[in-house]
């Protein structure tokens, strides 16, 4: 069973390729390495004992994408990760995000319909919910106006896929990630932010390893128990395993609707301070952090109702916050030893 994984050398993509290959899928990765490195392929091979097929081209290029599908018409399904995902950058360069995130999706869907490939698993995000009115947030919660072009590309992508499924033979499972953190237990793959990390976990581990002077905590005056914002952090390996379960659901014709969406989260909210405390517990280190002003665009608190994913998809996150911070730290130390 040959699966296209776009963005497969990226953080979530690479962990998913490992799980897919462990389950016997044949994987072809398309990635233009704009936010990842070629060496990840060697690491995937070391972990799973199989080297995925790999092609490096830009999915925004319609001709190159069409040519790819012509050469791989034996593809059975697609998992689409490839996208830009930095919220702040998307505000600065909206056209870059619309062209890349929407353009690549349209080209992939065109290739699928041209070759009667019906199944796609799409990497969506809890950003579609904005600041939910009700917590925990369920899949049928109202979609709020996106607070960044990045978040808007995820909403528009979900709409494009849904519209296409109403007019063509396309089935889709939209996976709405909450906050993926951590790394594979081998410490051979993990989050590899190029430049200064936007996200909390890599900034914590880079501070602890000495690459950053201190962690800036963006505000502790929120309406939460310790004043810092709350998120639903999920281990990247739990997230990767959910993609295999979703793929098997489609292939096994177990879907109840042509388009299904699932929250991928733990159902537990953790504050920034709780993540810091978990990191200090699992690393045995004291983290240098300073409380600063709020970051523009941050929402106060979000965590998921995971009942639908647990009961309908048949998947449940198993790893704890300590598993996440411990694996993130092991990965950062492995990077430093390279
Ligand atoms: C988490 C919390 C920050 C960095 C974003 C995207 C989301 C997804 C994950 C792509 C917040 C605080 C962070 C720092 C801090 N990306 N923080 N100091 O913003 O919840 O989600 O990344 O799919 O779509 O929106 O994640 O890790 O940036 O922030 O205090 O140096 O950590 O204020 O409360 P976020 P994050």
GROMACS .gro file of C-alpha atoms and ligand atoms in nm:
model
  374
    1UNK     CA    1   0.000   0.000   0.000
    2UNK     CA    2   0.186   0.311  -0.123
    3UNK     CA    3   0.119   0.636   0.060
    4UNK     CA    4   0.233   0.987  -0.034
    5UNK     CA    5   0.347   1.182   0.273
    6UNK     CA    6   0.405   1.547   0.188
    7UNK     CA    7   0.630   1.729   0.436
    8UNK     CA    8   0.755   1.390   0.549
    9UNK     CA    9   1.099   1.514   0.661
   10UNK     CA   10   0.936   1.764   0.896
   11UNK     CA   11   0.865   1.732   1.269
   12UNK     CA   12   0.527   1.554   1.262
   13UNK     CA   13   0.578   1.410   0.915
   14UNK     CA   14   0.898   1.223   1.003
   15UNK     CA   15   0.745   1.068   1.316
   16UNK     CA   16   0.442   0.961   1.110
   17UNK     CA   17   0.658   0.803   0.836
   18UNK     CA   18   0.827   0.590   1.106
   19UNK     CA   19   0.488   0.468   1.231
   20UNK     CA   20   0.358   0.406   0.876
   21UNK     CA   21   0.664   0.201   0.782
   22UNK     CA   22   0.641   0.007   1.108
   23UNK     CA   23   0.288  -0.088   0.998
   24UNK     CA   24   0.412  -0.208   0.658
   25UNK     CA   25   0.306   0.087   0.443
   26UNK     CA   26   0.530   0.185   0.150
   27UNK     CA   27   0.599   0.559   0.182
   28UNK     CA   28   0.705   0.818  -0.072
   29UNK     CA   29   0.794   1.155   0.080
   30UNK     CA   30   0.772   1.481  -0.113
   31UNK     CA   31   0.943   1.766   0.066
   32UNK     CA   32   1.123   2.078  -0.062
   33UNK     CA   33   1.337   2.091   0.257
   34UNK     CA   34   1.234   2.453   0.317
   35UNK     CA   35   1.188   2.379   0.687
   36UNK     CA   36   1.366   2.044   0.734
   37UNK     CA   37   1.690   1.867   0.639
   38UNK     CA   38   1.774   1.574   0.412
   39UNK     CA   39   1.952   1.383   0.693
   40UNK     CA   40   1.613   1.310   0.852
   41UNK     CA   41   1.572   1.039   0.584
   42UNK     CA   42   1.878   0.857   0.723
   43UNK     CA   43   1.735   0.877   1.074
   44UNK     CA   44   1.395   0.742   0.963
   45UNK     CA   45   1.579   0.457   0.793
   46UNK     CA   46   1.782   0.382   1.107
   47UNK     CA   47   1.470   0.377   1.326
   48UNK     CA   48   1.241   0.172   1.101
   49UNK     CA   49   1.494  -0.027   0.899
   50UNK     CA   50   1.339   0.093   0.573
   51UNK     CA   51   1.429   0.393   0.358
   52UNK     CA   52   1.124   0.582   0.231
   53UNK     CA   53   1.121   0.695  -0.132
   54UNK     CA   54   1.197   1.068  -0.148
   55UNK     CA   55   1.147   1.346  -0.401
   56UNK     CA   56   1.248   1.709  -0.351
   57UNK     CA   57   1.030   1.956  -0.540
   58UNK     CA   58   0.786   2.234  -0.463
   59UNK     CA   59   0.423   2.121  -0.448
   60UNK     CA   60   0.322   2.478  -0.536
   61UNK     CA   61   0.451   2.398  -0.888
   62UNK     CA   62   0.150   2.251  -1.073
   63UNK     CA   63   0.356   2.088  -1.351
   64UNK     CA   64   0.601   1.924  -1.111
   65UNK     CA   65   0.316   1.796  -0.896
   66UNK     CA   66   0.122   1.662  -1.195
   67UNK     CA   67   0.439   1.493  -1.321
   68UNK     CA   68   0.488   1.333  -0.978
   69UNK     CA   69   0.135   1.186  -0.979
   70UNK     CA   70   0.184   1.059  -1.335
   71UNK     CA   71   0.494   0.872  -1.223
   72UNK     CA   72   0.331   0.739  -0.904
   73UNK     CA   73  -0.017   0.647  -1.025
   74UNK     CA   74  -0.001   0.341  -0.794
   75UNK     CA   75  -0.047   0.570  -0.491
   76UNK     CA   76  -0.334   0.460  -0.268
   77UNK     CA   77  -0.366   0.764  -0.038
   78UNK     CA   78  -0.210   1.093   0.072
   79UNK     CA   79  -0.116   1.237   0.410
   80UNK     CA   80  -0.060   1.609   0.360
   81UNK     CA   81   0.166   1.783   0.614
   82UNK     CA   82   0.362   2.021   0.387
   83UNK     CA   83   0.279   2.377   0.487
   84UNK     CA   84   0.432   2.686   0.645
   85UNK     CA   85   0.320   2.710   1.007
   86UNK     CA   86   0.471   3.012   1.182
   87UNK     CA   87   0.184   3.230   1.301
   88UNK     CA   88   0.386   3.551   1.330
   89UNK     CA   89   0.554   3.503   0.990
   90UNK     CA   90   0.213   3.453   0.830
   91UNK     CA   91   0.103   3.795   0.956
   92UNK     CA   92   0.418   3.951   0.804
   93UNK     CA   93   0.398   3.761   0.471
   94UNK     CA   94   0.034   3.656   0.408
   95UNK     CA   95   0.076   3.597   0.032
   96UNK     CA   96   0.365   3.359   0.100
   97UNK     CA   97   0.129   3.156   0.323
   98UNK     CA   98  -0.173   3.164   0.091
   99UNK     CA   99   0.034   3.071  -0.213
  100UNK     CA  100   0.222   2.794  -0.034
  101UNK     CA  101  -0.040   2.638   0.191
  102UNK     CA  102  -0.340   2.672  -0.042
  103UNK     CA  103  -0.151   2.633  -0.372
  104UNK     CA  104   0.013   2.308  -0.270
  105UNK     CA  105  -0.315   2.163  -0.141
  106UNK     CA  106  -0.497   2.245  -0.467
  107UNK     CA  107  -0.222   2.082  -0.674
  108UNK     CA  108  -0.230   1.768  -0.459
  109UNK     CA  109  -0.609   1.741  -0.482
  110UNK     CA  110  -0.584   1.790  -0.861
  111UNK     CA  111  -0.336   1.504  -0.881
  112UNK     CA  112  -0.559   1.283  -0.667
  113UNK     CA  113  -0.870   1.344  -0.878
  114UNK     CA  114  -0.672   1.297  -1.202
  115UNK     CA  115  -0.560   0.954  -1.082
  116UNK     CA  116  -0.869   0.838  -0.889
  117UNK     CA  117  -0.684   0.851  -0.557
  118UNK     CA  118  -0.972   0.897  -0.316
  119UNK     CA  119  -0.824   0.919   0.034
  120UNK     CA  120  -0.649   1.209   0.207
  121UNK     CA  121  -0.556   1.268   0.571
  122UNK     CA  122  -0.508   1.641   0.623
  123UNK     CA  123  -0.297   1.813   0.887
  124UNK     CA  124  -0.527   2.073   1.039
  125UNK     CA  125  -0.499   2.267   1.362
  126UNK     CA  126  -0.689   2.369   1.674
  127UNK     CA  127  -0.631   2.727   1.557
  128UNK     CA  128  -0.955   2.686   1.360
  129UNK     CA  129  -1.138   2.714   1.692
  130UNK     CA  130  -0.974   3.043   1.791
  131UNK     CA  131  -1.051   3.112   2.159
  132UNK     CA  132  -1.343   2.869   2.208
  133UNK     CA  133  -1.647   2.991   2.402
  134UNK     CA  134  -1.675   2.650   2.568
  135UNK     CA  135  -1.401   2.425   2.706
  136UNK     CA  136  -1.314   2.148   2.648
  137UNK     CA  137  -1.361   2.214   2.277
  138UNK     CA  138  -1.545   1.955   2.065
  139UNK     CA  139  -1.513   1.900   1.686
  140UNK     CA  140  -1.854   2.063   1.629
  141UNK     CA  141  -1.753   2.384   1.807
  142UNK     CA  142  -1.806   2.693   1.593
  143UNK     CA  143  -1.513   2.783   1.369
  144UNK     CA  144  -1.405   3.131   1.472
  145UNK     CA  145  -1.251   3.392   1.243
  146UNK     CA  146  -0.885   3.302   1.222
  147UNK     CA  147  -0.650   3.535   1.407
  148UNK     CA  148  -0.368   3.485   1.155
  149UNK     CA  149  -0.327   3.411   0.785
  150UNK     CA  150  -0.171   3.079   0.893
  151UNK     CA  151  -0.486   2.982   1.084
  152UNK     CA  152  -0.695   3.105   0.791
  153UNK     CA  153  -0.510   2.877   0.548
  154UNK     CA  154  -0.608   2.582   0.769
  155UNK     CA  155  -0.973   2.688   0.769
  156UNK     CA  156  -0.975   2.749   0.394
  157UNK     CA  157  -0.801   2.414   0.335
  158UNK     CA  158  -1.072   2.232   0.532
  159UNK     CA  159  -1.336   2.409   0.320
  160UNK     CA  160  -1.162   2.327  -0.009
  161UNK     CA  161  -1.141   1.959   0.086
  162UNK     CA  162  -1.505   1.954   0.196
  163UNK     CA  163  -1.624   2.126  -0.125
  164UNK     CA  164  -1.426   1.882  -0.338
  165UNK     CA  165  -1.564   1.581  -0.149
  166UNK     CA  166  -1.915   1.702  -0.240
  167UNK     CA  167  -1.836   1.701  -0.610
  168UNK     CA  168  -1.566   1.439  -0.662
  169UNK     CA  169  -1.481   1.097  -0.531
  170UNK     CA  170  -1.266   1.223  -0.242
  171UNK     CA  171  -1.280   1.113   0.124
  172UNK     CA  172  -1.092   1.304   0.391
  173UNK     CA  173  -1.004   1.283   0.757
  174UNK     CA  174  -0.908   1.625   0.897
  175UNK     CA  175  -0.688   1.591   1.204
  176UNK     CA  176  -0.694   1.901   1.425
  177UNK     CA  177  -0.367   1.903   1.619
  178UNK     CA  178  -0.341   2.083   1.946
  179UNK     CA  179   0.018   2.146   2.060
  180UNK     CA  180   0.255   1.873   1.940
  181UNK     CA  181   0.580   1.854   2.142
  182UNK     CA  182   0.843   1.595   2.235
  183UNK     CA  183   1.049   1.357   2.021
  184UNK     CA  184   1.096   0.993   1.927
  185UNK     CA  185   1.242   0.785   2.214
  186UNK     CA  186   1.551   0.712   2.000
  187UNK     CA  187   1.635   1.087   2.003
  188UNK     CA  188   1.720   1.043   1.633
  189UNK     CA  189   1.431   1.263   1.515
  190UNK     CA  190   1.253   1.554   1.679
  191UNK     CA  191   1.155   1.918   1.640
  192UNK     CA  192   1.418   2.107   1.438
  193UNK     CA  193   1.318   2.473   1.432
  194UNK     CA  194   1.536   2.670   1.188
  195UNK     CA  195   1.638   2.996   1.357
  196UNK     CA  196   1.483   3.127   1.679
  197UNK     CA  197   1.198   2.895   1.787
  198UNK     CA  198   0.849   3.044   1.803
  199UNK     CA  199   0.718   2.752   2.004
  200UNK     CA  200   0.751   2.696   2.377
  201UNK     CA  201   0.909   2.349   2.399
  202UNK     CA  202   1.208   2.402   2.168
  203UNK     CA  203   1.271   2.740   2.329
  204UNK     CA  204   1.282   2.572   2.672
  205UNK     CA  205   1.526   2.301   2.561
  206UNK     CA  206   1.745   2.550   2.370
  207UNK     CA  207   1.760   2.769   2.682
  208UNK     CA  208   1.858   2.469   2.896
  209UNK     CA  209   2.130   2.362   2.649
  210UNK     CA  210   2.269   2.718   2.648
  211UNK     CA  211   2.165   2.831   2.297
  212UNK     CA  212   1.924   3.094   2.440
  213UNK     CA  213   1.995   3.321   2.737
  214UNK     CA  214   1.658   3.269   2.910
  215UNK     CA  215   1.299   3.168   2.833
  216UNK     CA  216   1.064   3.463   2.784
  217UNK     CA  217   0.728   3.376   2.940
  218UNK     CA  218   0.475   3.580   2.744
  219UNK     CA  219   0.250   3.705   3.022
  220UNK     CA  220   0.124   3.569   3.353
  221UNK     CA  221  -0.181   3.795   3.388
  222UNK     CA  222  -0.428   3.563   3.216
  223UNK     CA  223  -0.742   3.434   3.383
  224UNK     CA  224  -0.586   3.093   3.460
  225UNK     CA  225  -0.480   2.933   3.792
  226UNK     CA  226  -0.117   3.048   3.768
  227UNK     CA  227  -0.180   3.335   3.527
  228UNK     CA  228  -0.003   3.173   3.230
  229UNK     CA  229  -0.189   3.048   2.918
  230UNK     CA  230  -0.313   2.692   2.896
  231UNK     CA  231  -0.270   2.456   2.600
  232UNK     CA  232  -0.335   2.087   2.530
  233UNK     CA  233   0.015   1.953   2.466
  234UNK     CA  234   0.032   1.616   2.291
  235UNK     CA  235   0.334   1.390   2.239
  236UNK     CA  236   0.436   1.387   1.871
  237UNK     CA  237   0.451   1.003   1.873
  238UNK     CA  238   0.089   0.982   1.995
  239UNK     CA  239   0.002   1.224   1.717
  240UNK     CA  240   0.191   1.017   1.458
  241UNK     CA  241   0.014   0.697   1.564
  242UNK     CA  242  -0.322   0.870   1.517
  243UNK     CA  243  -0.238   0.924   1.148
  244UNK     CA  244  -0.188   0.551   1.097
  245UNK     CA  245  -0.519   0.478   1.271
  246UNK     CA  246  -0.690   0.737   1.047
  247UNK     CA  247  -0.532   0.586   0.735
  248UNK     CA  248  -0.643   0.235   0.835
  249UNK     CA  249  -0.996   0.370   0.903
  250UNK     CA  250  -1.020   0.505   0.548
  251UNK     CA  251  -0.868   0.202   0.379
  252UNK     CA  252  -1.091  -0.023   0.588
  253UNK     CA  253  -1.395   0.177   0.470
  254UNK     CA  254  -1.495   0.246   0.829
  255UNK     CA  255  -1.572   0.615   0.772
  256UNK     CA  256  -1.928   0.726   0.852
  257UNK     CA  257  -1.908   1.047   0.644
  258UNK     CA  258  -1.700   1.152   0.344
  259UNK     CA  259  -1.525   1.413   0.556
  260UNK     CA  260  -1.453   1.349   0.923
  261UNK     CA  261  -1.258   1.565   1.166
  262UNK     CA  262  -1.096   1.462   1.493
  263UNK     CA  263  -0.926   1.656   1.769
  264UNK     CA  264  -0.582   1.509   1.838
  265UNK     CA  265  -0.499   1.600   2.196
  266UNK     CA  266  -0.480   1.457   2.547
  267UNK     CA  267  -0.788   1.632   2.684
  268UNK     CA  268  -0.570   1.785   2.960
  269UNK     CA  269  -0.476   2.151   2.967
  270UNK     CA  270  -0.131   2.253   3.095
  271UNK     CA  271  -0.011   2.607   3.166
  272UNK     CA  272   0.326   2.743   3.058
  273UNK     CA  273   0.444   2.721   3.419
  274UNK     CA  274   0.333   2.356   3.439
  275UNK     CA  275   0.538   2.278   3.127
  276UNK     CA  276   0.838   2.452   3.285
  277UNK     CA  277   0.786   2.257   3.610
  278UNK     CA  278   0.759   1.931   3.415
  279UNK     CA  279   1.081   2.012   3.228
  280UNK     CA  280   1.264   2.090   3.554
  281UNK     CA  281   1.135   1.764   3.703
  282UNK     CA  282   1.240   1.545   3.411
  283UNK     CA  283   1.571   1.718   3.334
  284UNK     CA  284   1.676   1.784   3.693
  285UNK     CA  285   1.770   2.138   3.581
  286UNK     CA  286   1.656   2.481   3.695
  287UNK     CA  287   1.528   2.679   3.395
  288UNK     CA  288   1.610   3.049   3.367
  289UNK     CA  289   1.290   3.229   3.264
  290UNK     CA  290   1.157   3.581   3.288
  291UNK     CA  291   0.792   3.691   3.287
  292UNK     CA  292   0.736   3.948   3.009
  293UNK     CA  293   0.440   4.108   2.833
  294UNK     CA  294   0.175   3.899   2.656
  295UNK     CA  295   0.248   3.789   2.296
  296UNK     CA  296   0.011   3.938   2.036
  297UNK     CA  297  -0.235   3.683   1.902
  298UNK     CA  298  -0.203   3.435   2.188
  299UNK     CA  299  -0.529   3.289   2.314
  300UNK     CA  300  -0.582   3.242   2.688
  301UNK     CA  301  -0.675   2.879   2.723
  302UNK     CA  302  -0.767   2.582   2.504
  303UNK     CA  303  -0.790   2.210   2.560
  304UNK     CA  304  -0.982   1.942   2.375
  305UNK     CA  305  -1.270   1.708   2.432
  306UNK     CA  306  -1.113   1.390   2.291
  307UNK     CA  307  -1.420   1.165   2.330
  308UNK     CA  308  -1.491   1.147   1.956
  309UNK     CA  309  -1.133   1.056   1.864
  310UNK     CA  310  -1.113   0.807   2.150
  311UNK     CA  311  -1.445   0.634   2.079
  312UNK     CA  312  -1.500   0.677   1.703
  313UNK     CA  313  -1.144   0.686   1.570
  314UNK     CA  314  -1.036   0.435   1.834
  315UNK     CA  315  -0.721   0.624   1.932
  316UNK     CA  316  -0.609   0.770   2.265
  317UNK     CA  317  -0.300   0.970   2.359
  318UNK     CA  318  -0.096   0.765   2.608
  319UNK     CA  319   0.214   0.975   2.684
  320UNK     CA  320   0.224   1.218   2.975
  321UNK     CA  321   0.355   1.575   2.991
  322UNK     CA  322   0.668   1.440   3.164
  323UNK     CA  323   0.717   1.194   2.875
  324UNK     CA  324   0.696   1.492   2.639
  325UNK     CA  325   0.943   1.718   2.821
  326UNK     CA  326   1.183   1.429   2.892
  327UNK     CA  327   1.192   1.322   2.524
  328UNK     CA  328   1.228   1.684   2.408
  329UNK     CA  329   1.529   1.727   2.637
  330UNK     CA  330   1.689   1.395   2.523
  331UNK     CA  331   1.651   1.515   2.164
  332UNK     CA  332   1.809   1.857   2.238
  333UNK     CA  333   2.105   1.684   2.407
  334UNK     CA  334   2.144   1.448   2.111
  335UNK     CA  335   2.149   1.751   1.876
  336UNK     CA  336   2.422   1.913   2.086
  337UNK     CA  337   2.631   1.595   2.071
  338UNK     CA  338   2.627   1.584   1.690
  339LIG     C1  339   0.242   2.789   2.363
  339LIG     C2  340   0.236   2.877   2.486
  339LIG     C3  341   0.285   3.109   2.447
  339LIG     C4  342   0.704   3.053   2.339
  339LIG     C5  343   0.116   2.760   1.778
  339LIG     C6  344   0.026   2.768   1.658
  339LIG     C7  345  -0.041   2.636   1.639
  339LIG     C8  346   0.064   2.528   1.629
  339LIG     C9  347   0.149   2.525   1.755
  339LIG    C10  348   0.122   2.494   1.400
  339LIG    C11  349   0.170   3.012   2.460
  339LIG    C12  350   0.389   3.045   2.540
  339LIG    C13  351   0.573   3.028   2.376
  339LIG    C14  352   0.790   3.127   2.425
  339LIG    C15  353   0.609   3.146   2.582
  339LIG     N1  354   0.146   2.551   1.517
  339LIG     N2  355   0.527   3.073   2.496
  339LIG     N3  356   0.739   3.170   2.544
  339LIG     O1  357   0.096   2.953   2.009
  339LIG     O2  358  -0.020   2.761   2.132
  339LIG     O3  359   0.037   2.736   1.892
  339LIG     O4  360   0.209   2.655   1.765
  339LIG     O5  361   0.037   2.419   1.368
  339LIG     O6  362  -0.114   2.642   1.519
  339LIG     O7  363  -0.073   2.864   1.685
  339LIG     O8  364   0.217   2.735   2.059
  339LIG     O9  365   0.438   2.686   2.157
  339LIG    O10  366   0.404   2.908   2.037
  339LIG    O11  367   0.297   2.870   2.259
  339LIG    O12  368   0.566   3.188   2.690
  339LIG    O13  369   0.911   3.152   2.396
  339LIG    O14  370   0.369   2.905   2.528
  339LIG    O15  371   0.252   3.239   2.495
  339LIG    O16  372   0.094   3.046   2.574
  339LIG     P1  373   0.077   2.807   2.029
  339LIG     P2  374   0.348   2.801   2.124
   0.00000   0.00000   0.00000
